[in-house]
Coordinates of C-alpha atoms in Angstrom, one line a residue:
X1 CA 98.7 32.3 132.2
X2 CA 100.2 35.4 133.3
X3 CA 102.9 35.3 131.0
X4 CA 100.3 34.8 128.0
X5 CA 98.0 37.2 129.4
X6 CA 101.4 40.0 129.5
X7 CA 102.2 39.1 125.9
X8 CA 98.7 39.3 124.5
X9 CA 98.9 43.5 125.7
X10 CA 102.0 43.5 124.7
X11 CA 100.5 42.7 121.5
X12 CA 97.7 44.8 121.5
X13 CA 99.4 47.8 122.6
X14 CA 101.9 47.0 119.6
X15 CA 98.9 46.4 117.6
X16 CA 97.6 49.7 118.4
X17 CA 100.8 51.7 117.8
X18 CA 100.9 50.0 114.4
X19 CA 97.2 51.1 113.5
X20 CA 98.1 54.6 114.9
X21 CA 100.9 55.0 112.8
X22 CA 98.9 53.6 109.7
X23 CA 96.5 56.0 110.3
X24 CA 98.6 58.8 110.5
X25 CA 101.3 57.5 107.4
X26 CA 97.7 57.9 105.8
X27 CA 97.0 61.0 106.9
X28 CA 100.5 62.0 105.6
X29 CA 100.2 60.5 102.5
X30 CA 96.5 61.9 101.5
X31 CA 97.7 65.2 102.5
X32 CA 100.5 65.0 99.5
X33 CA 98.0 63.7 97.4
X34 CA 96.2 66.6 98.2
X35 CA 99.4 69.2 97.7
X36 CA 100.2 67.3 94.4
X37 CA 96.8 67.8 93.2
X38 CA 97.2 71.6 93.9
X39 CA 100.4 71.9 92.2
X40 CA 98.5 70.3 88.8
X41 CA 95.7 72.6 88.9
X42 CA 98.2 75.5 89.5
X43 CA 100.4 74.3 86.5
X44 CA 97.1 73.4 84.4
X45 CA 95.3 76.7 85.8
X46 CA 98.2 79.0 84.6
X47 CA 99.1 77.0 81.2
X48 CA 95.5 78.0 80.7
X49 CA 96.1 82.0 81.4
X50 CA 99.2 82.0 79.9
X51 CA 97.5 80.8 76.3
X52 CA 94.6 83.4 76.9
X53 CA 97.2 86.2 77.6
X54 CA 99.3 85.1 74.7
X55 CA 96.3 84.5 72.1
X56 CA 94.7 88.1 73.6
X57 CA 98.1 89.9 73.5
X58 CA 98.6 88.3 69.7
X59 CA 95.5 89.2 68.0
X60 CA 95.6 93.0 69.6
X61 CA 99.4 92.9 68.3
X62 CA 97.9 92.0 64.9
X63 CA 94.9 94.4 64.7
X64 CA 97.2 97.1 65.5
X65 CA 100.2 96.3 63.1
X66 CA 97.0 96.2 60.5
X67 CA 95.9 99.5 61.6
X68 CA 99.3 101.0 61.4
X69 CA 100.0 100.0 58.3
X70 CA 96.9 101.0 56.8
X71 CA 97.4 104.2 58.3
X72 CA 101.3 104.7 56.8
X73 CA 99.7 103.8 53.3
X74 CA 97.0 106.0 53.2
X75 CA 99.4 108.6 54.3
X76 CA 101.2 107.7 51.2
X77 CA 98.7 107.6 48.8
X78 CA 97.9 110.8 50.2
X79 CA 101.6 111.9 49.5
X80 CA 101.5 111.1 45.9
X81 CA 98.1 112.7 45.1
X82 CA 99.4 115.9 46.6
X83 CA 102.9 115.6 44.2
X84 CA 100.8 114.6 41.3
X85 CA 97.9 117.6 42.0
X86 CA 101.2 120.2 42.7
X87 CA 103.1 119.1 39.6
X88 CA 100.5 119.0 36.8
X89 CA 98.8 121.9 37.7
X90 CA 101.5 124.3 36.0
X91 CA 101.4 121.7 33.0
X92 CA 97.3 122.3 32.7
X93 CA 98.1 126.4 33.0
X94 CA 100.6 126.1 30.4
X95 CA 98.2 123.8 28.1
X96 CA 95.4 126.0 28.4
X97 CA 98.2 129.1 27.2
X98 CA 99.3 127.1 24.1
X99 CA 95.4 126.2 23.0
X100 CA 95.0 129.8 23.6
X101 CA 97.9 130.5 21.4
X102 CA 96.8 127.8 18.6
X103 CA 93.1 129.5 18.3
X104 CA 95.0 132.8 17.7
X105 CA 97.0 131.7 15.3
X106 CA 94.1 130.3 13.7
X107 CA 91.9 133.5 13.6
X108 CA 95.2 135.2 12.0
X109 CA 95.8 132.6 9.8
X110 CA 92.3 132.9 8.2
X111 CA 92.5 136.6 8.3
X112 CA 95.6 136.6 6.3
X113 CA 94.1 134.3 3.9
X114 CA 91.0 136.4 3.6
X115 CA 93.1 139.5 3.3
X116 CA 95.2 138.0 0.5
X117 CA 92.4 136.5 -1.5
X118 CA 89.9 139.3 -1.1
X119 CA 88.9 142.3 -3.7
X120 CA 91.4 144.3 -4.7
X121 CA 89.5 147.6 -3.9
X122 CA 89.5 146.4 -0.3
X123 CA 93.5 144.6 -0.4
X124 CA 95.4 147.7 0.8
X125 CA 93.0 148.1 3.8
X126 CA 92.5 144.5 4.6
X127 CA 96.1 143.6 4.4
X128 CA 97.3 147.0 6.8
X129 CA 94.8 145.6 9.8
X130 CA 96.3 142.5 9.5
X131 CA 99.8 143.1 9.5
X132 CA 99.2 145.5 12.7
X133 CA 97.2 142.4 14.3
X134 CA 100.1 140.2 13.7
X135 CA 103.0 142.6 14.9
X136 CA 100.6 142.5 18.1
X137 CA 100.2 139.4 18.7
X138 CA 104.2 138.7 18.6
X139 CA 104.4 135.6 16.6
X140 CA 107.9 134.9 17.2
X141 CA 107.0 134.4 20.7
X142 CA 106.5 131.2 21.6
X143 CA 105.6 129.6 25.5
X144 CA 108.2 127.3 27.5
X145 CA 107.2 123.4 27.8
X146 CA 109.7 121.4 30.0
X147 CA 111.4 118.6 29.2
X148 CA 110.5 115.1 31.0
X149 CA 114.1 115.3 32.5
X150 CA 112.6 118.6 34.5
X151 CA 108.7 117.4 35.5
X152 CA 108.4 114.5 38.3
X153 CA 108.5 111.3 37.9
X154 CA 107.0 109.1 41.0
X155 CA 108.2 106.5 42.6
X156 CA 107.9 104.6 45.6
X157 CA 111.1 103.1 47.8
X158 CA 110.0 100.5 49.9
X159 CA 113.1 98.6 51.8
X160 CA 112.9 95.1 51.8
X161 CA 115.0 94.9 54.9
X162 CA 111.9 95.8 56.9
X163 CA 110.1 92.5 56.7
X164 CA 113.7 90.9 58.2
X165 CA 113.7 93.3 60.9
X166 CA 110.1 92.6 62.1
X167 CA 110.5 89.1 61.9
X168 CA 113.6 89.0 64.2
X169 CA 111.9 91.1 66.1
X170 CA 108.8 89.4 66.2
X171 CA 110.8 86.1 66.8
X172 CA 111.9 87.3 69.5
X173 CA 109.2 88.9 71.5
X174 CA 107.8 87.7 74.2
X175 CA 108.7 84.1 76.7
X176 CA 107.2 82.1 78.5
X177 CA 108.7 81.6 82.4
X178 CA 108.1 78.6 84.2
X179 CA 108.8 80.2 87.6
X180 CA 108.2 84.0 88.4
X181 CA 111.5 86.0 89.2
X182 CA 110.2 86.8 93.0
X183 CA 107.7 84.8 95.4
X184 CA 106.4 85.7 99.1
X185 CA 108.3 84.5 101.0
X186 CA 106.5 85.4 104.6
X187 CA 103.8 87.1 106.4
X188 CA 104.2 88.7 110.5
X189 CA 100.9 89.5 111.9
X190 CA 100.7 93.2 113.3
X191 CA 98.0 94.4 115.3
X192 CA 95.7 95.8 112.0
X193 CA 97.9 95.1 109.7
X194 CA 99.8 92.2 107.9
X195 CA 104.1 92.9 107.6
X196 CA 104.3 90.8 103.9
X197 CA 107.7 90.2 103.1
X198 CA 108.7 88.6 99.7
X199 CA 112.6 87.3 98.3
X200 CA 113.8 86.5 94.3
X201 CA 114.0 83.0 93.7
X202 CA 115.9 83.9 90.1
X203 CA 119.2 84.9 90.9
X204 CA 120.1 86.2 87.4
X205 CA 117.1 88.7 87.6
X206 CA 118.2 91.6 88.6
X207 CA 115.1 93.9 90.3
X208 CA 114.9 97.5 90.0
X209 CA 111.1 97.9 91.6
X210 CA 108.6 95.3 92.9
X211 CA 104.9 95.9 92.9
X212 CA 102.9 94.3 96.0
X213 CA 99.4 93.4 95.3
X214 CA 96.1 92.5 97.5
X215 CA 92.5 91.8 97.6
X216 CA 90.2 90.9 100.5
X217 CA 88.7 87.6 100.8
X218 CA 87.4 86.5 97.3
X219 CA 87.1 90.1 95.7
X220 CA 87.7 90.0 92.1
X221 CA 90.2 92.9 91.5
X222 CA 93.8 92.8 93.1
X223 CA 94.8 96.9 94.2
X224 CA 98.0 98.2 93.9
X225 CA 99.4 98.7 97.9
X226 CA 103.5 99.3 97.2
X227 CA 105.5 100.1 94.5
X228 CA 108.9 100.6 95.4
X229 CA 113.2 98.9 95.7
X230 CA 112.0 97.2 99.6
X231 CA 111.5 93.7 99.6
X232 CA 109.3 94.4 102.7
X233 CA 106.1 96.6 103.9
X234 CA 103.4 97.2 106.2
X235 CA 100.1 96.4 105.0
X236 CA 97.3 98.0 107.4
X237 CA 93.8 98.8 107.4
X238 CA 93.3 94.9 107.6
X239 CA 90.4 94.3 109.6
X240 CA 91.8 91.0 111.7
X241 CA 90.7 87.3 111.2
X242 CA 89.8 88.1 107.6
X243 CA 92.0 86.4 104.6
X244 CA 93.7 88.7 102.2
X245 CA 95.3 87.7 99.0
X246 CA 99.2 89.1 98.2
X247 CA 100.9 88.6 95.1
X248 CA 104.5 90.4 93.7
X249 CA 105.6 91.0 90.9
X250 CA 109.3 93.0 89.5
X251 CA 110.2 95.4 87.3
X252 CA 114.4 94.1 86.0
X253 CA 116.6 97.2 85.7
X254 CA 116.3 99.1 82.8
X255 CA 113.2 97.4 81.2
X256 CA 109.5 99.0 81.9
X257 CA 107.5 95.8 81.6
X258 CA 106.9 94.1 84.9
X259 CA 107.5 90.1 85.2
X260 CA 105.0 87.9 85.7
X261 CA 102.9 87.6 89.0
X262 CA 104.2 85.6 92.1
X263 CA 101.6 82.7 93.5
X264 CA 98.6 84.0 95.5
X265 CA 98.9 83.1 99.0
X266 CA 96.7 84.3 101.5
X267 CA 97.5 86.4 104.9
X268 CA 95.9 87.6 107.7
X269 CA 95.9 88.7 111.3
X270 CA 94.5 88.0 114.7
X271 CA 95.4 91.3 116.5
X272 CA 92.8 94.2 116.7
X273 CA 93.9 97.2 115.4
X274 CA 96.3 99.6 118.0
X275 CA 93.8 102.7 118.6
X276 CA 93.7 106.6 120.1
X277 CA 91.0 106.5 122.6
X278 CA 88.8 109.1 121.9
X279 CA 87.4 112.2 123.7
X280 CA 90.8 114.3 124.6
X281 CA 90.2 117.6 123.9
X282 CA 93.5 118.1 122.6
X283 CA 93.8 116.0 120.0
X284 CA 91.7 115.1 116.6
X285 CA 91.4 111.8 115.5
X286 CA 91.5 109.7 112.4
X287 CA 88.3 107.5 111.3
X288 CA 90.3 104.6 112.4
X289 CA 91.4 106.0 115.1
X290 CA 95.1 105.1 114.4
X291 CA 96.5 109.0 113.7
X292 CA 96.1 111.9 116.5
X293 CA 96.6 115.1 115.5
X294 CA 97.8 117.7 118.4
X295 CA 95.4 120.7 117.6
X296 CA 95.5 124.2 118.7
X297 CA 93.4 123.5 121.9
X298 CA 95.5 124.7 125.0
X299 CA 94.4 121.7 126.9
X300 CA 97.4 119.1 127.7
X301 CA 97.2 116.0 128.5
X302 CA 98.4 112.5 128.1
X303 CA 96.5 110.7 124.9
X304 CA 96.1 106.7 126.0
X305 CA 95.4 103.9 123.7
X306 CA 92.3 102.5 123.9
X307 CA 92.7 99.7 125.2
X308 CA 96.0 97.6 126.5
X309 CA 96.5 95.6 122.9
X310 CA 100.5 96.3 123.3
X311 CA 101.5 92.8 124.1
X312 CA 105.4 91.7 124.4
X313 CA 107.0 90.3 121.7
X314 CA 105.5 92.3 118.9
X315 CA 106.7 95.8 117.6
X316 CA 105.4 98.9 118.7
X317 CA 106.0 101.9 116.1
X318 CA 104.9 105.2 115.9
X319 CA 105.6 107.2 112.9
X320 CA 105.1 111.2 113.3
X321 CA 104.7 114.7 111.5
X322 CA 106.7 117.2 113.8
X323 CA 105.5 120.2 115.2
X324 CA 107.2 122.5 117.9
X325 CA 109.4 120.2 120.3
X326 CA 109.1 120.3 124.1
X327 CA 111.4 118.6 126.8
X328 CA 107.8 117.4 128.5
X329 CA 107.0 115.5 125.3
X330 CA 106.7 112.0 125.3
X331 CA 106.4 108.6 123.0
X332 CA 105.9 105.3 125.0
X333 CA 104.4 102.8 126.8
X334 CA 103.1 102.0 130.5
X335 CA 100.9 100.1 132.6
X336 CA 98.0 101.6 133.1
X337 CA 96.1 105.1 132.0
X338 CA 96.5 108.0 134.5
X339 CA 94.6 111.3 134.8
X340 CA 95.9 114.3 135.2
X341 CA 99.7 113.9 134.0
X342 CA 100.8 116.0 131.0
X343 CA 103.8 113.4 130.1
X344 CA 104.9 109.7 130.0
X345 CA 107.8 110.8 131.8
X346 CA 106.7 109.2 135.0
X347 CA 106.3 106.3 137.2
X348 CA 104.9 102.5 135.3
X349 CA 106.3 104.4 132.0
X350 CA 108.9 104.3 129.4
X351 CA 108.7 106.5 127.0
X352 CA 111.3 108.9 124.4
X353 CA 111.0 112.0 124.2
X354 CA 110.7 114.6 121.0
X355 CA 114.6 115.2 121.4
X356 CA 115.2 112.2 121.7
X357 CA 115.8 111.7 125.7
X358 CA 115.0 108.4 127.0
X359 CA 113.0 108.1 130.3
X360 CA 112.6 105.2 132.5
X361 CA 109.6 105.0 135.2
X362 CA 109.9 109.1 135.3
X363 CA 114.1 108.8 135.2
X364 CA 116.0 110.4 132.2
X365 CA 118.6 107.5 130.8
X366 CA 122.5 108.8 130.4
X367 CA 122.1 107.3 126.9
X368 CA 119.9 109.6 124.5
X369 CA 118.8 108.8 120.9
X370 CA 118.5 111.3 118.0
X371 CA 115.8 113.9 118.0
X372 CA 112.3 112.9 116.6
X373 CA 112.4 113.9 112.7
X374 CA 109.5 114.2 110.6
X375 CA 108.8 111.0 108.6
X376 CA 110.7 109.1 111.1
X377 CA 109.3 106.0 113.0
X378 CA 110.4 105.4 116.6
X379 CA 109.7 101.4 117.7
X380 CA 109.1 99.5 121.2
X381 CA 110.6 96.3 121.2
X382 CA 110.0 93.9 124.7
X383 CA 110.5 91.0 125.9
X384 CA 110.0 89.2 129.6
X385 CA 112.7 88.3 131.9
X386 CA 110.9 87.5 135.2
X387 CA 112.6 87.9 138.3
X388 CA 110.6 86.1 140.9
X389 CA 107.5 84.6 141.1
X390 CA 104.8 85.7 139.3
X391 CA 101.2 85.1 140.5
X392 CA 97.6 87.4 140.7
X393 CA 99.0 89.0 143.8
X394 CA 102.0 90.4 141.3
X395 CA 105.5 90.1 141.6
X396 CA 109.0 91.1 140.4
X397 CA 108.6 91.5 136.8
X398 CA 111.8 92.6 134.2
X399 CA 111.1 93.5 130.6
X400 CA 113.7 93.7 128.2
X401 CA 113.1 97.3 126.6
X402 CA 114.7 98.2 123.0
X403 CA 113.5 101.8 121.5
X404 CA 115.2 102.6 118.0
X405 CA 114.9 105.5 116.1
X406 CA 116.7 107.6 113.5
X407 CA 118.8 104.2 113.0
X408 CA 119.6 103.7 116.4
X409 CA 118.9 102.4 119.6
X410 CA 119.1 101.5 123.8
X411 CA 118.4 98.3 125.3
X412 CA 117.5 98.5 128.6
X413 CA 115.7 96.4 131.4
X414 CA 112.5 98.1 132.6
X415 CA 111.4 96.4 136.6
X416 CA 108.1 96.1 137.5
X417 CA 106.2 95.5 140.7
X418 CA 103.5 93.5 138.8
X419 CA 103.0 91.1 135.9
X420 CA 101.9 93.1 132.6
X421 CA 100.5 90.5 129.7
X422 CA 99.9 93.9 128.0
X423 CA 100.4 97.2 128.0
X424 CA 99.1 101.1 127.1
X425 CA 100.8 103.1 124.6
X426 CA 100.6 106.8 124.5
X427 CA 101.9 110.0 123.6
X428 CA 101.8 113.7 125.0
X429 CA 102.9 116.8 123.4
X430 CA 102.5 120.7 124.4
X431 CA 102.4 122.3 121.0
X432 CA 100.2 121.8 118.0
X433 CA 101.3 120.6 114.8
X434 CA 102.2 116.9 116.2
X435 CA 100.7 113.8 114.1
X436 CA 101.0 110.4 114.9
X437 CA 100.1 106.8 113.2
X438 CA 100.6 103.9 115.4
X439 CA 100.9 100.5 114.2

């Protein structure tokens, strides 16, 4: 009975293993079900754009060839009225000369006759007035009427060939791609901010530019946020926990047309936004509180975050305007806010300064990276090493620190009396001039 009783949950429990695994080769399978029938509304969805853009771009392709040829005949027909109007006018000048001429002739040809056939008592006085009339009027003089060799004769040359070139040319604009030459290919959360980074899936395309695109939530217009050769930027001023669309697109050396649109996906980020706390007299602040500006206020002082959202394994970077350099300048992070220091170059601290001297819990490293240059970003990179046990009393605690700049960097290990989930950042300098985005 035993025996029965084992091999009854051993069939149960084999039953229910079985029924687990239905359930989730269900789960599996519903799930492709679900991906195929988003792949079919995405080929159906863009069959359907591609007709509207190709029917749109068609019929504004026609209206204009229409308008352009209407315009080149008119200017034509405006071309021969100006020929005809320049070339007949002499004709009607010399016309109206020769009519002139023939209603002379006229009047002197029935003068003569009256002179001839008139009284003899008035002959001799009649036929003296009109011999003088005719020496005046030159008779043998006689106006010049080209030939049809010399006048125009119009014309119009219209090449055949042009109808062959337009239609291999029209033959051969425009295709129809059934995979775009570049897709996303991954999105890092930053703290504000979404790193997008995207790859070409065509290897025969070759890209000059790529245009990264994105909207918030469902907004209907995509904005234009880099243009550029990277395959790679920082997108911030994105508020966290809300979905953003990205798409990409390329530009192929040489051409000026972009391709076609990657697929929509959608990013976003959990971090809160790294920010200046505010209130230092010394420095001017941003609206988002992610730029501080050292201004011409003689007061110095250390500039904290506002809160401890430096968290290891992410990327701190600061990218800076320069100003007037000072050893006691400083770029870093630490453990907690302090009063009444003017640098990071101190205790619980790491930090680089403006020449580029690295300083370790207030001790300036043999190793020195260049000197802080305008446009230049200077990143914290950290990860844990613990040394011993770590609990709420604290502890021996290593981080694994790596500051580059300019190209270049040190890797150092940064021990702490104390566990740190998170960290400040901050910044100090002495003279004005000094901006600084964090992100």
């Amino acid at each position: 009975a035993a025996a029965a009783e084992a091999e009854v949950r051993l069939l149960l429990q084999e039953a229910r293993e079985s029924i687990e695994a239905a359930r989730s080769y269900r789960r599996e399978l519903q799930q492709r079900l679900r991906g195929l029938h988003q792949a079919r509304e995405q080929i159906k969805d863009s069959a359907t754009l591609t007709r509207d853009v190709l029917e749109q771009h068609f019929s504004d392709l026609k209206g204009t060839l229409k308008k352009l040829l209407d315009e080149r005949l008119t200017s034509l027909l405006q071309e021969v009225d100006v020929i005809e109007q320049e070339s007949i006018k002499p004709l009607d000048e010399c016309q109206k000369l020769i009519e002139h001429g023939v209603s002379t002739a006229d009047d002197l040809l029935r003068e003569g006759e009256s002179a001839v056939d008139g009284d003899v008592g008035q002959q001799n006085e009649k036929l003296c007035n009109f011999t003088k009339k005719a020496l005046h009027i030159q008779l043998d003089s006689l106006p010049e009427v080209p030939s049809l060799v010399d006048v125009p004769c119009l014309s119009a040359q219209l090449d055949d060939c042009l109808l062959t070139i337009l239609k291999n040319q029209i033959f051969r604009h425009g295709t129809v791609a059934s995979r775009p030459p570049v897709q996303l290919e991954e999105f890092v959360e930053k703290p504000g901010g979404i790193l997008v980074r995207w790859c070409k899936v065509d290897e025969d395309f070759i890209a000059q530019d790529y245009r990264l695109q994105y909207r918030r939530g469902s907004a209907s217009h995509f904005e234009d946020v880099y243009v550029g050769p990277e395959t790679e930027f920082m997108v911030l001023h994105i508020d966290p926990h809300v979905d953003y669309q990205f798409r990409v697109c390329a530009r192929g050396d040489g051409r000026q047309e972009w391709s076609p649109w990657s697929v929509p996906q959608t990013g976003h980020t959990s971090l809160v936004p790294h920010e200046w706390t505010t209130g230092l007299e010394g420095y001017s602040l941003s609206s988002r509180r992610n730029i501080a500006l050292r201004n011409d206020s003689q007061s110095c002082g250390v500039l904290y975050s506002k809160a401890p959202t430096y968290f290891c394994g992410q990327t701190l970077t600061f990218r800076q305007t320069v100003g007037q350099p000072d050893r006691r300048d400083s770029l870093g992070v630490c453990v907690e806010q302090r009063n009444g220091d003017d640098s990071l170059q101190r205790d619980k601290a790491v930090c680089i300064s403006t020449n580029g001297a690295v300083f370790v819990n207030g001790k300036e490293m043999t190793n020195q990276l260049p000197a802080v240059t305008s446009g230049s970003t200077v990143t914290f990179d950290m990860e844990v090493v613990q040394l011993g046990p770590c609990s709420n009393e604290g502890g021996n605690f290593k981080l694994r620190v790596t500051i580059s700049s300019n190209n270049r960097e040190v890797v150092f290990d940064w021990v702490l009396d104390q566990c740190c989930g998170s960290l400040y950042f901050g910044c100090s300098f002495s003279y004005p001039g000094w901006k600084v985005l964090v992100f």
